[in-house]
C-alpha cells in the first residue's frame, strides 16, 4: 500500500470498527430496551439510535456520496430533544433505517479514493477551505466516528 | 502542506479536540462530582478519569514517546473494576496526573513526523506488522481518541 492509502485506510478502518460494534447491538434491541433511558432523566436508547441515523445520514451530501436516505428524522432526533415529538418509526423500520444508512454510507466511504479524503466537504466554502485545508472530508469522518463513540459509551450503560 | 502532513494533522487535530474538551471539564470537577456515578450502579466519575489517565499513559511507550508517568494507576483504574480498591490519589493529584499525562502526550503527538504515524507501534511484532501494516501508530491514536470519546459520552451524563 502506498502512503496515502495507508493513511486513508486507517481512518476508514476506525469508522468501520466503531460502527460495526453498534450494528449488532442495534439490531438486537428489544422494544423495552429502546425505551430505556441511559441514565435517569437522560435520553432514551431509541432517541440516541435515531439521532445517530439522522446525523450520519447527513454525511451522504457532505462527503459527496449522494442524497440522504432519511431527512425526515431530523425534526424528531436532531432539532428537538428526546420526548418532545412522537417517535415516527416502528422498531423494525428504525432498525432498517440504521442498517440502510450505515450500510450504504460505509460502502461509499470504502470506495472513496485516498486523496479524495483531503478534498473540501460540502459544508465548507471554497474560500474557507483555501484558508483552512484541514476542514476536509477526513476531518468530518473522524469527527463523526468520535460522535458515534460518544453515544456508544452511553448506550452501553443500559445493558 | 503536503499530503502526508494533511493526513497526519487531521488525526492529531481530532485527538486534540476530543482531549481538549475534557481538559477543562476534568480540571473543574469537585470532590462531590468525582464521586457521582454516571448511571445507577455504574462507574464513578473518578474511576473514569483515572481509567483514561492510565490507558492514555500507556501511549508513551506504545508510540515511542518515552516512559510512562503513572504506571501505578493501572491496578486501581484498569485491572480492577470501580470500588474494588481505594482511590490512591487526592483530587488535586489526580487532576495533576490528568494534566501531566495529556499535556506531555499531546506535545509528543504534535511533534511526531507525519510518516512516523505509519510505523509499527511497540505492541505489535515486526512479523505481525509486515502482514498487517494497518496496525500502525495512527491506528492506535484513532482507537484511543475513540476511547476518550466513549467515556466523554458517559461523563456528560453527570452534569
Coordinates of C-alpha atoms in Angstrom, one line a residue:
Chain A
X1 CA 0.0 0.0 0.0
X2 CA 1.2 3.5 -0.7
X3 CA 1.4 6.2 1.9
X4 CA -2.0 7.9 1.2
X5 CA -3.7 4.5 1.1
X6 CA -2.3 3.6 4.5
X7 CA -3.5 6.9 6.0
X8 CA -6.9 6.7 4.4
X9 CA -7.4 3.0 5.3
X10 CA -6.6 3.6 8.9
X11 CA -9.3 6.3 9.2
X12 CA -11.9 4.2 7.3
X13 CA -11.0 1.2 9.5
X14 CA -11.6 3.2 12.6
X15 CA -15.1 4.2 11.3
X16 CA -15.9 0.6 10.4
X17 CA -14.8 -0.7 13.8
X18 CA -16.9 1.8 15.8
X19 CA -20.0 1.5 13.7
X20 CA -19.5 -2.3 13.3
X21 CA -19.7 -2.7 17.1
X22 CA -23.1 -0.9 17.2
X23 CA -24.6 -2.7 14.1
X24 CA -25.2 -5.9 16.0
X25 CA -26.2 -4.1 19.3
X26 CA -28.8 -2.0 17.5
X27 CA -30.2 -5.0 15.5
X28 CA -30.8 -6.9 18.7
X29 CA -32.5 -4.2 20.7
X30 CA -36.0 -5.0 22.0
X31 CA -38.9 -2.6 22.3
X32 CA -38.4 -2.4 26.0
X33 CA -34.6 -1.7 25.7
X34 CA -35.3 1.0 23.2
X35 CA -37.5 2.8 25.7
X36 CA -34.9 2.7 28.5
X37 CA -33.1 5.9 29.5
X38 CA -29.3 5.7 29.5
X39 CA -29.4 7.4 32.9
X40 CA -32.2 9.0 35.0
X41 CA -33.9 11.8 33.0
X42 CA -31.4 11.4 30.1
X43 CA -32.1 10.4 26.5
X44 CA -33.8 7.1 25.7
X45 CA -31.9 4.5 23.7
X46 CA -34.4 5.0 20.8
X47 CA -33.6 8.7 20.7
X48 CA -29.8 8.0 20.5
X49 CA -30.3 5.4 17.8
X50 CA -32.5 7.8 15.8
X51 CA -30.0 10.7 16.4
X52 CA -27.1 8.7 15.1
X53 CA -29.1 7.7 12.0
X54 CA -30.0 11.3 11.4
X55 CA -26.5 12.8 12.0
X56 CA -24.7 10.1 9.9
X57 CA -27.3 10.3 7.1
X58 CA -26.1 13.9 6.6
X59 CA -22.7 12.5 5.7
X60 CA -24.1 11.5 2.2
X61 CA -24.2 15.0 0.8
X62 CA -21.3 16.3 3.0
X63 CA -18.9 13.7 1.6
X64 CA -20.4 13.8 -2.0
X65 CA -21.9 10.3 -1.6
X66 CA -25.4 11.1 -2.9
X67 CA -28.7 12.0 -1.4
X68 CA -29.8 11.5 2.1
X69 CA -32.0 8.4 2.9
X70 CA -33.9 9.7 6.0
X71 CA -34.1 13.5 6.2
X72 CA -37.5 13.1 7.9
X73 CA -35.8 12.0 11.1
X74 CA -34.0 15.4 11.7
X75 CA -37.0 17.0 13.3
X76 CA -37.5 14.3 15.9
X77 CA -34.0 13.2 16.6
X78 CA -31.8 16.2 15.9
X79 CA -33.7 19.5 16.1
X80 CA -35.8 18.6 19.1
X81 CA -34.8 17.0 22.4
X82 CA -36.0 13.5 23.4
X83 CA -39.7 13.0 24.1
X84 CA -40.7 16.3 22.5
X85 CA -42.2 14.6 19.4
X86 CA -43.6 11.1 19.0
X87 CA -41.2 8.5 17.5
X88 CA -42.1 8.3 13.8
X89 CA -40.8 4.8 13.0
X90 CA -41.7 1.4 14.2
X91 CA -38.8 -0.6 15.9
X92 CA -38.5 -2.6 12.7
X93 CA -38.3 0.5 10.5
X94 CA -35.9 2.3 12.8
X95 CA -33.5 -0.7 12.7
X96 CA -33.9 -0.8 8.9
X97 CA -33.1 2.9 8.7
X98 CA -29.9 2.3 10.8
X99 CA -28.9 -0.6 8.6
X100 CA -29.6 1.1 5.3
X101 CA -27.8 4.4 6.2
X102 CA -24.8 2.8 7.7
X103 CA -24.5 0.0 5.1
X104 CA -24.7 2.4 2.2
X105 CA -22.5 5.0 3.9
X106 CA -19.8 2.5 4.7
X107 CA -19.8 1.2 1.2
X108 CA -19.4 4.8 -0.1
X109 CA -16.6 5.5 2.4
X110 CA -14.7 2.4 1.5
X111 CA -15.0 3.2 -2.2
X112 CA -13.5 6.7 -1.9
X113 CA -10.1 7.2 -3.4
X114 CA -7.4 8.1 -0.7
X115 CA -6.7 11.6 -1.9
X116 CA -10.5 12.4 -2.0
X117 CA -10.4 12.5 1.8
X118 CA -8.3 15.6 1.6
X119 CA -10.9 17.4 -0.5
X120 CA -13.3 20.0 0.7
X121 CA -16.6 18.8 2.2
X122 CA -19.8 20.4 1.1
X123 CA -20.4 22.3 4.4
X124 CA -17.3 24.5 3.9
X125 CA -16.9 27.1 1.1
X126 CA -14.1 27.2 -1.3
X127 CA -12.8 30.4 0.2
X128 CA -12.8 29.0 3.8
X129 CA -11.2 25.8 2.6
X130 CA -8.4 27.7 0.9
X131 CA -7.5 29.2 4.3
X132 CA -8.2 26.0 6.3
X133 CA -7.2 22.9 4.4
X134 CA -7.8 20.7 7.5
X135 CA -11.6 21.3 7.1
X136 CA -11.6 18.3 4.7
X137 CA -13.7 15.1 4.4
X138 CA -11.3 13.2 6.6
X139 CA -11.9 15.6 9.4
X140 CA -15.6 15.1 9.1
X141 CA -15.2 11.3 9.1
X142 CA -13.0 11.5 12.2
X143 CA -15.5 13.8 13.9
X144 CA -18.5 11.6 13.1
X145 CA -16.6 8.5 14.3
X146 CA -15.9 10.2 17.6
X147 CA -19.6 11.2 17.8
X148 CA -20.7 7.6 17.4
X149 CA -18.2 6.5 20.1
X150 CA -19.5 9.3 22.4
X151 CA -23.1 7.9 22.2
X152 CA -21.9 4.2 22.2
X153 CA -20.5 4.9 25.7
X154 CA -24.0 6.0 26.8
X155 CA -25.8 3.0 25.1
X156 CA -23.6 0.5 26.9
X157 CA -24.9 1.8 30.3
X158 CA -28.3 0.2 29.6
X159 CA -27.0 -3.3 29.3
Chain B
X1 CA 1.0 21.3 3.5
X2 CA 2.0 18.1 1.7
X3 CA -0.3 15.1 1.5
X4 CA 1.1 13.1 4.5
X5 CA 1.1 16.3 6.6
X6 CA -2.6 16.8 5.9
X7 CA -3.5 13.3 6.7
X8 CA -1.4 13.2 10.0
X9 CA -2.6 16.7 11.1
X10 CA -6.2 15.7 10.7
X11 CA -5.8 12.8 13.0
X12 CA -3.8 14.8 15.5
X13 CA -6.4 17.5 15.4
X14 CA -9.1 15.0 16.2
X15 CA -7.2 13.8 19.3
X16 CA -6.6 17.4 20.5
X17 CA -10.3 18.3 20.0
X18 CA -11.6 15.3 22.0
X19 CA -9.0 15.6 24.8
X20 CA -9.2 19.4 24.8
X21 CA -12.9 19.3 25.6
X22 CA -12.2 17.1 28.6
X23 CA -9.2 19.1 30.0
X24 CA -11.4 21.9 31.2
X25 CA -14.2 19.6 32.4
X26 CA -11.7 17.5 34.5
X27 CA -9.9 20.5 36.0
X28 CA -13.2 21.9 37.3
X29 CA -14.6 18.7 38.9
X30 CA -15.4 18.9 42.6
X31 CA -14.9 16.1 45.1
X32 CA -18.6 15.6 45.1
X33 CA -18.8 15.4 41.3
X34 CA -15.9 12.9 41.2
X35 CA -17.8 10.5 43.5
X36 CA -21.0 10.6 41.3
X37 CA -21.8 7.5 39.3
X38 CA -22.5 8.1 35.6
X39 CA -25.7 6.0 35.9
X40 CA -27.0 3.9 38.8
X41 CA -24.5 1.1 39.7
X42 CA -22.1 2.2 37.0
X43 CA -18.6 3.7 37.2
X44 CA -17.9 6.8 39.3
X45 CA -16.6 9.8 37.5
X46 CA -13.3 9.5 39.4
X47 CA -12.9 5.9 38.1
X48 CA -13.4 7.0 34.5
X49 CA -10.9 9.9 34.9
X50 CA -8.3 7.6 36.5
X51 CA -9.0 5.0 33.8
X52 CA -8.4 7.5 30.9
X53 CA -5.2 8.7 32.6
X54 CA -4.0 5.0 32.9
X55 CA -4.9 4.0 29.4
X56 CA -3.5 7.1 27.7
X57 CA -0.4 6.9 29.8
X58 CA 0.3 3.6 28.1
X59 CA 0.6 5.5 24.8
X60 CA 4.0 6.9 25.8
X61 CA 5.8 3.6 25.2
X62 CA 3.4 2.4 22.5
X63 CA 4.1 5.4 20.4
X64 CA 7.8 5.6 21.3
X65 CA 7.3 8.8 23.2
X66 CA 9.2 7.8 26.4
X67 CA 8.4 6.3 29.7
X68 CA 5.0 6.2 31.4
X69 CA 4.3 8.8 34.1
X70 CA 1.7 6.9 36.2
X71 CA 2.0 3.1 35.9
X72 CA 0.8 2.9 39.5
X73 CA -2.7 3.7 38.4
X74 CA -3.2 0.5 36.3
X75 CA -4.1 -1.6 39.3
X76 CA -6.9 0.6 40.5
X77 CA -8.3 2.0 37.3
X78 CA -7.5 -0.6 34.6
X79 CA -7.0 -4.1 36.0
X80 CA -9.8 -3.8 38.7
X81 CA -13.4 -2.6 38.4
X82 CA -14.6 0.5 40.2
X83 CA -14.7 0.5 44.0
X84 CA -12.6 -2.7 44.3
X85 CA -9.6 -0.8 45.6
X86 CA -9.3 2.6 47.4
X87 CA -8.6 5.6 45.2
X88 CA -4.8 6.2 45.5
X89 CA -4.6 9.9 44.7
X90 CA -6.1 13.1 46.2
X91 CA -8.4 15.1 43.9
X92 CA -5.6 17.6 43.3
X93 CA -3.1 14.9 42.5
X94 CA -5.5 13.1 40.1
X95 CA -6.1 16.3 38.2
X96 CA -2.4 16.9 38.1
X97 CA -1.9 13.4 36.7
X98 CA -4.5 14.0 34.0
X99 CA -2.9 17.3 33.1
X100 CA 0.7 16.0 33.1
X101 CA -0.1 12.9 31.0
X102 CA -2.3 14.6 28.4
X103 CA -0.1 17.7 28.2
X104 CA 3.1 15.7 27.7
X105 CA 1.4 13.2 25.4
X106 CA -0.2 15.8 23.2
X107 CA 3.2 17.6 22.9
X108 CA 4.8 14.3 21.7
X109 CA 2.0 13.6 19.4
X110 CA 2.2 17.0 17.8
X111 CA 6.0 16.7 17.3
X112 CA 5.8 13.4 15.5
X113 CA 6.8 13.5 11.8
X114 CA 3.9 12.6 9.5
X115 CA 5.3 9.3 8.2
X116 CA 6.2 8.1 11.7
X117 CA 2.4 7.6 12.2
X118 CA 2.6 4.7 9.7
X119 CA 5.3 3.0 11.6
X120 CA 4.8 0.0 13.8
X121 CA 3.7 0.6 17.4
X122 CA 5.5 -1.2 20.2
X123 CA 2.7 -3.7 21.0
X124 CA 2.9 -5.3 17.6
X125 CA 5.8 -7.5 16.5
X126 CA 7.8 -6.9 13.3
X127 CA 6.4 -10.1 11.8
X128 CA 2.8 -9.2 12.5
X129 CA 3.3 -5.7 11.2
X130 CA 4.8 -7.0 8.0
X131 CA 1.5 -8.8 7.4
X132 CA -0.8 -6.1 8.8
X133 CA 0.6 -2.7 8.0
X134 CA -2.6 -1.0 9.3
X135 CA -1.5 -1.9 12.9
X136 CA 0.4 1.3 13.0
X137 CA 0.7 4.2 15.4
X138 CA -2.1 6.1 13.6
X139 CA -4.5 3.2 14.3
X140 CA -3.6 3.4 18.0
X141 CA -4.1 7.1 18.1
X142 CA -7.5 6.8 16.4
X143 CA -8.5 4.0 18.7
X144 CA -7.5 5.9 21.8
X145 CA -9.3 9.0 20.5
X146 CA -12.5 7.0 20.2
X147 CA -11.9 5.5 23.6
X148 CA -11.8 9.0 25.2
X149 CA -15.0 10.0 23.2
X150 CA -16.7 6.8 24.5
X151 CA -16.1 7.8 28.1
X152 CA -16.7 11.5 27.5
X153 CA -20.3 10.5 26.5
X154 CA -20.7 8.9 29.9
X155 CA -19.1 11.8 31.9
X156 CA -21.5 14.3 30.3
X157 CA -24.5 12.4 31.9
X158 CA -23.5 13.6 35.4
X159 CA -23.8 17.3 34.6

